């Protein structure tokens, strides 16, 4: 099995990539388009080669072409187009050659148990991601000018992030202490009457595709904030979708990520039960009993545009949902501008106070 996979254009032998606008494979040199389906056969042939006798499986995983560095975190590959050496993180499954920019895919990181079940193909391209970032920065008056001008928009990268999607049934009981308060006045007294209630809820809830990212490189909170993804657009995984993008295989197993999924499902269960309780002044959960019955776990690659940028020694990360365009990321604040803005609002308040005094 080849160490590195490239999709070559049959017309001009250029390296073809997945085009998110056309939702097809496209040759950037001669503009020929190919249906993803037509590459399936090619991929299946390759998969058959993968299924070598299991007894020498160990050897298959350590082919001579993959050279690891001493502590095993970096791996080097040889580019099939230019012969250049591609040094990558050991989890890397798709990237591009730093010398000839041709996309490369490492099939070994995507086959057997590492083969994703589903992929949501990119729908938005780099240009749209850059526009979103620009509009994210627009109107942010407290943003340091240097940050705006030095921002390296070019370094925005399309990444297929490995996610575990959990299906689960929850059977839950919830008991709350609730109150209703009534106030009234007589000539002599003010009365407050507080009635106490015990409110119970019980039922079953089904969860489909609760996502947790399986990559330690990706910030979990950032990945959660670009949700939701529309899983109705997910398709069966094919390596061709990765051509032209970055992808890592998971480095946190489904079992390692399960506590995070469970916590999300527990919280959602409590939230959805609480939403059915209304008409009380206060309502505090006193006892919850939630039993989760784990269903299927799906391994999926989801599309994310990522931009890392360093400003005054601090790393800022922006992420955009490559399917919906939802954009998140923290921005630095210019202390000088913030002081001026604060002084400005103080001045406005002072002017208002002056006006008020004038009126009286
Ligand atoms: Zn071509
Ligand atoms: Zn190359």
Coordinates of C-alpha atoms and ligand atoms in Angstrom, one line a residue:
X1 CA 0.0 0.0 0.0
X2 CA 1.3 3.4 -0.9
X3 CA 2.3 5.5 2.0
X4 CA 0.9 8.7 0.6
X5 CA -2.1 9.0 -1.7
X6 CA -2.7 11.6 -4.3
X7 CA -5.6 11.9 -6.7
X8 CA -4.2 12.7 -10.1
X9 CA -6.2 14.2 -12.9
X10 CA -6.4 11.7 -15.8
X11 CA -6.4 14.6 -18.3
X12 CA -3.3 16.6 -17.2
X13 CA -1.9 14.5 -14.2
X14 CA -2.3 17.5 -11.9
X15 CA -3.3 16.9 -8.3
X16 CA -7.1 17.2 -7.9
X17 CA -8.8 18.5 -4.8
X18 CA -12.3 18.6 -3.4
X19 CA -14.2 21.7 -4.5
X20 CA -16.7 22.8 -1.9
X21 CA -18.7 25.0 -4.3
X22 CA -19.2 22.3 -6.9
X23 CA -19.2 19.5 -4.3
X24 CA -17.1 17.5 -6.7
X25 CA -13.4 16.7 -7.2
X26 CA -11.9 19.3 -9.5
X27 CA -8.5 19.7 -11.2
X28 CA -7.2 23.2 -10.5
X29 CA -5.0 23.1 -13.6
X30 CA -7.4 22.1 -16.4
X31 CA -10.8 22.6 -14.5
X32 CA -12.0 19.1 -15.2
X33 CA -14.6 18.0 -12.6
X34 CA -15.1 14.5 -11.3
X35 CA -18.0 13.0 -9.4
X36 CA -16.9 11.7 -6.0
X37 CA -18.8 8.5 -6.8
X38 CA -16.4 7.8 -9.7
X39 CA -13.5 7.7 -7.3
X40 CA -15.2 5.1 -5.1
X41 CA -14.1 2.3 -7.3
X42 CA -10.5 3.5 -7.2
X43 CA -10.7 3.7 -3.4
X44 CA -12.3 0.3 -3.0
X45 CA -9.5 -1.2 -5.0
X46 CA -7.0 0.4 -2.7
X47 CA -8.9 -0.8 0.4
X48 CA -8.6 -4.3 -0.9
X49 CA -4.9 -3.9 -0.9
X50 CA -5.2 -2.7 2.7
X51 CA -6.7 -6.0 3.7
X52 CA -3.5 -7.9 3.7
X53 CA -3.4 -11.0 5.9
X54 CA -3.9 -10.0 9.5
X55 CA -0.9 -11.9 10.8
X56 CA 1.5 -9.4 9.4
X57 CA -0.7 -6.5 10.4
X58 CA 2.0 -5.1 12.7
X59 CA 4.4 -4.8 9.7
X60 CA 1.8 -3.2 7.6
X61 CA 1.5 -0.4 10.1
X62 CA 5.2 0.3 10.1
X63 CA 6.1 0.5 6.5
X64 CA 9.7 1.4 5.9
X65 CA 8.6 4.7 4.2
X66 CA 7.2 6.1 7.5
X67 CA 10.1 7.3 9.5
X68 CA 9.5 8.4 13.0
X69 CA 11.6 10.8 15.0
X70 CA 13.0 9.8 18.4
X71 CA 10.0 10.4 20.6
X72 CA 7.6 9.3 17.9
X73 CA 5.6 12.6 17.7
X74 CA 6.8 13.5 14.2
X75 CA 6.6 11.3 11.1
X76 CA 8.1 12.0 7.7
X77 CA 6.7 11.0 4.3
X78 CA 8.0 11.3 0.8
X79 CA 5.9 13.4 -1.6
X80 CA 4.9 11.4 -4.6
X81 CA 4.9 14.4 -6.9
X82 CA 8.1 16.2 -6.1
X83 CA 10.0 13.8 -3.8
X84 CA 10.2 16.3 -1.0
X85 CA 10.1 15.3 2.6
X86 CA 6.9 16.0 4.4
X87 CA 7.3 16.1 8.2
X88 CA 4.1 15.8 10.1
X89 CA 2.5 15.2 13.4
X90 CA 1.9 11.4 13.8
X91 CA -1.9 11.9 13.8
X92 CA -1.9 13.7 10.5
X93 CA -4.2 12.1 7.9
X94 CA -4.3 14.7 5.2
X95 CA -2.2 17.8 4.4
X96 CA -0.3 19.4 1.6
X97 CA 3.3 19.1 0.5
X98 CA 5.2 22.2 1.8
X99 CA 7.3 22.2 -1.4
X100 CA 4.9 21.6 -4.3
X101 CA 1.6 22.4 -2.4
X102 CA 0.0 19.2 -3.8
X103 CA -2.5 17.6 -1.4
X104 CA -1.4 14.4 0.2
X105 CA -3.5 11.9 2.1
X106 CA -2.1 9.2 4.4
X107 CA -4.5 6.2 3.8
X108 CA -3.1 4.3 6.7
X109 CA -4.5 6.9 9.1
X110 CA -8.0 6.4 7.6
X111 CA -8.3 2.7 7.1
X112 CA -9.4 -0.3 9.2
X113 CA -10.5 0.8 12.7
X114 CA -9.4 4.3 11.9
X115 CA -11.8 4.7 9.0
X116 CA -14.4 7.3 9.7
X117 CA -18.0 6.3 9.2
X118 CA -19.2 9.7 8.0
X119 CA -17.9 13.0 6.7
X120 CA -19.7 16.3 6.3
X121 CA -18.0 17.8 3.2
X122 CA -16.9 21.5 3.3
X123 CA -19.6 23.8 1.9
X124 CA -17.8 27.1 2.4
X125 CA -14.4 27.8 0.9
X126 CA -11.4 29.7 2.1
X127 CA -12.6 32.9 0.5
X128 CA -15.9 32.8 2.4
X129 CA -14.0 32.0 5.6
X130 CA -11.7 35.1 5.1
X131 CA -14.8 37.3 4.5
X132 CA -16.4 36.0 7.7
X133 CA -13.2 36.8 9.6
X134 CA -13.1 40.3 8.1
X135 CA -16.7 41.0 9.1
X136 CA -16.0 39.5 12.5
X137 CA -13.2 42.2 12.9
X138 CA -15.3 44.9 11.4
X139 CA -16.7 47.5 13.8
X140 CA -14.7 46.2 16.7
X141 CA -13.5 49.6 17.8
X142 CA -11.4 48.3 20.7
X143 CA -9.3 46.0 18.4
X144 CA -5.6 47.0 18.3
X145 CA -4.8 48.4 14.8
X146 CA -1.7 46.3 14.7
X147 CA -3.7 43.1 15.1
X148 CA -6.0 44.1 12.2
X149 CA -3.1 45.0 9.9
X150 CA -0.8 42.1 10.8
X151 CA -3.5 39.5 10.6
X152 CA -2.3 36.8 8.4
X153 CA -5.6 35.9 6.7
X154 CA -3.6 33.7 4.3
X155 CA -3.0 31.2 7.1
X156 CA -6.6 30.2 7.4
X157 CA -6.8 26.4 7.0
X158 CA -9.6 24.0 6.3
X159 CA -9.4 21.2 8.8
X160 CA -11.5 18.0 9.0
X161 CA -11.7 17.6 12.8
X162 CA -12.3 14.0 14.1
X163 CA -15.5 13.8 16.2
X164 CA -17.3 11.0 18.0
X165 CA -21.0 11.2 17.7
X166 CA -22.9 9.4 20.5
X167 CA -26.5 8.0 20.2
X168 CA -28.1 7.5 23.6
X169 CA -31.4 6.9 25.4
X170 CA -31.9 8.6 28.7
X171 CA -34.4 7.6 31.3
X172 CA -34.7 10.3 33.9
X173 CA -36.5 11.4 37.0
X174 CA -36.3 14.9 38.3
X175 CA -37.6 16.4 41.5
X176 CA -37.7 20.1 42.2
X177 CA -38.5 22.3 45.1
X178 CA -40.6 25.2 43.8
X179 CA -42.4 28.2 45.3
X180 CA -45.2 30.6 44.5
X181 CA -45.3 33.9 46.1
X182 CA -48.2 36.2 46.7
X183 CA -48.0 39.7 48.2
X184 CA -50.8 42.1 49.3
X185 CA -51.2 45.1 51.6
X186 CA -53.9 46.1 54.0
X187 CA -54.0 49.4 55.8
X188 CA -51.7 48.2 58.6
X189 CA -49.7 45.3 57.1
X190 CA -47.9 44.0 54.1
X191 CA -48.4 40.3 53.6
X192 CA -46.2 37.9 51.7
X193 CA -47.4 34.4 51.3
X194 CA -45.0 31.7 50.1
X195 CA -46.4 28.3 49.0
X196 CA -44.0 25.4 48.7
X197 CA -44.4 22.7 46.1
X198 CA -42.7 19.5 45.2
X199 CA -42.6 19.2 41.4
X200 CA -41.7 15.9 39.7
X201 CA -41.0 15.0 36.2
X202 CA -40.1 11.6 34.6
X203 CA -39.7 10.3 31.1
X204 CA -37.4 9.2 28.4
X205 CA -35.3 11.1 25.9
X206 CA -33.5 10.0 22.9
X207 CA -30.2 11.6 21.7
X208 CA -28.8 11.3 18.2
X209 CA -25.3 12.3 17.3
X210 CA -24.1 14.2 20.4
X211 CA -20.7 15.4 19.2
X212 CA -17.4 15.5 21.1
X213 CA -14.2 16.2 19.3
X214 CA -11.6 13.5 19.5
X215 CA -8.6 15.7 18.9
X216 CA -6.5 17.1 21.8
X217 CA -5.3 19.8 19.5
X218 CA -8.7 21.3 19.2
X219 CA -10.1 23.4 22.1
X220 CA -13.3 21.6 23.2
X221 CA -15.1 24.8 24.1
X222 CA -14.3 26.4 20.8
X223 CA -15.5 23.3 18.9
X224 CA -18.8 23.3 20.9
X225 CA -19.3 27.0 20.2
X226 CA -19.4 26.5 16.4
X227 CA -22.1 23.8 16.7
X228 CA -24.6 22.8 15.5
X229 CA -23.7 20.8 12.4
X230 CA -26.4 19.5 10.1
X231 CA -25.9 15.8 10.2
X232 CA -28.5 15.2 7.5
X233 CA -25.8 16.4 5.1
X234 CA -23.3 13.8 6.3
X235 CA -22.2 11.2 3.7
X236 CA -20.4 7.9 3.9
X237 CA -16.7 8.6 4.3
X238 CA -14.5 8.6 1.2
X239 CA -10.8 9.8 1.4
X240 CA -11.4 11.9 -1.8
X241 CA -13.3 14.5 0.3
X242 CA -10.0 15.2 2.2
X243 CA -8.0 16.2 -0.9
X244 CA -6.9 19.8 -0.4
X245 CA -7.7 20.0 3.3
X246 CA -6.0 19.1 6.5
X247 CA -7.1 16.2 8.6
X248 CA -5.9 14.4 11.7
X249 CA -7.0 11.0 13.0
X250 CA -8.4 11.0 16.5
X251 CA -6.0 10.9 19.4
X252 CA -8.7 10.6 22.1
X253 CA -10.7 7.4 21.9
X254 CA -14.5 7.2 22.0
X255 CA -14.2 5.8 25.6
X256 CA -12.0 8.8 26.6
X257 CA -14.5 11.3 25.2
X258 CA -17.6 9.5 26.5
X259 CA -17.7 11.3 29.9
X260 CA -17.9 14.6 28.1
X261 CA -20.8 13.4 25.9
X262 CA -22.6 12.0 29.0
X263 CA -22.2 15.3 30.9
X264 CA -23.8 17.1 27.9
X265 CA -26.7 14.6 27.7
X266 CA -27.3 14.8 31.4
X267 CA -27.4 18.6 31.3
X268 CA -29.7 18.6 28.2
X269 CA -32.0 16.1 30.0
X270 CA -32.3 18.3 33.1
X271 CA -32.7 21.4 30.9
X272 CA -35.5 19.9 28.8
X273 CA -37.4 18.7 31.9
X274 CA -37.0 22.1 33.5
X275 CA -38.5 23.8 30.5
X276 CA -41.7 21.9 31.1
X277 CA -42.1 23.5 34.5
X278 CA -43.6 27.0 34.6
X279 CA -45.6 29.2 36.8
X280 CA -43.4 29.2 39.9
X281 CA -41.4 32.0 41.4
X282 CA -38.5 29.7 42.1
X283 CA -37.7 26.1 41.0
X284 CA -34.6 24.4 42.2
X285 CA -33.7 20.8 41.2
X286 CA -33.4 18.7 44.4
X287 CA -32.9 15.3 43.1
X288 CA -32.1 13.9 39.6
X289 CA -31.8 10.3 38.6
X290 CA -30.6 9.9 35.0
X291 CA -29.8 6.6 33.5
X292 CA -28.0 6.7 30.1
X293 CA -28.2 3.7 27.8
X294 CA -25.4 4.1 25.3
X295 CA -26.3 3.3 21.7
X296 CA -24.2 3.6 18.6
X297 CA -21.0 5.6 18.4
X298 CA -20.2 7.1 15.0
X299 CA -16.8 8.3 14.0
X300 CA -17.1 11.4 11.8
X301 CA -14.9 14.1 10.2
X302 CA -16.5 17.6 10.4
X303 CA -15.4 20.6 8.4
X304 CA -13.8 23.6 10.3
X305 CA -11.9 26.6 9.1
X306 CA -9.2 27.4 11.6
X307 CA -7.0 30.5 11.9
X308 CA -4.3 30.7 14.6
X309 CA -2.7 34.1 15.0
X310 CA -0.1 35.3 17.4
X311 CA -0.4 38.8 18.8
X312 CA 2.1 40.1 21.5
X313 CA 3.1 36.6 22.4
X314 CA -0.5 35.3 22.9
X315 CA -2.1 32.8 20.6
X316 CA -5.6 33.6 19.3
X317 CA -7.6 31.0 17.5
X318 CA -10.7 31.6 15.3
X319 CA -12.9 28.8 14.1
X320 CA -15.7 28.8 11.5
X321 CA -18.1 26.0 10.9
X322 CA -17.2 24.9 7.4
X323 CA -20.8 23.9 6.7
X324 CA -22.9 26.7 8.3
X325 CA -20.4 29.6 8.5
X326 CA -20.9 30.1 12.3
X327 CA -17.8 32.0 13.3
X328 CA -16.2 32.3 16.8
X329 CA -13.0 33.5 18.4
X330 CA -11.7 35.9 21.0
X331 CA -10.1 39.2 20.1
X332 CA -7.5 41.2 21.9
X333 CA -8.5 44.6 23.4
X334 CA -6.4 47.7 22.9
X335 CA -5.9 49.0 26.4
X336 CA -5.3 52.6 25.1
X337 CA -8.5 52.5 23.0
X338 CA -10.5 51.0 25.9
X339 CA -9.4 53.8 28.2
X340 CA -10.4 56.4 25.6
X341 CA -13.7 54.7 25.1
X342 CA -14.3 54.5 28.9
X343 CA -13.3 58.2 29.1
X344 CA -15.7 58.9 26.2
X345 CA -18.6 57.3 28.0
X346 CA -17.7 59.1 31.2
X347 CA -17.7 62.4 29.3
X348 CA -21.1 61.6 27.8
X349 CA -22.4 60.7 31.3
X350 CA -20.9 64.0 32.6
X351 CA -22.5 66.0 29.8
X352 CA -25.9 64.4 30.5
X353 CA -25.5 65.2 34.2
X354 CA -24.7 68.8 33.3
X355 CA -27.8 68.9 31.0
X356 CA -29.9 67.5 33.8
X357 CA -28.6 70.2 36.3
X358 CA -29.3 72.8 33.6
X359 CA -32.9 71.8 33.4
X360 CA -33.5 72.2 37.0
Ligands
LIG1 ZN1 -6.3 18.3 -15.1
LIG2 ZN1 5.7 17.8 -3.2

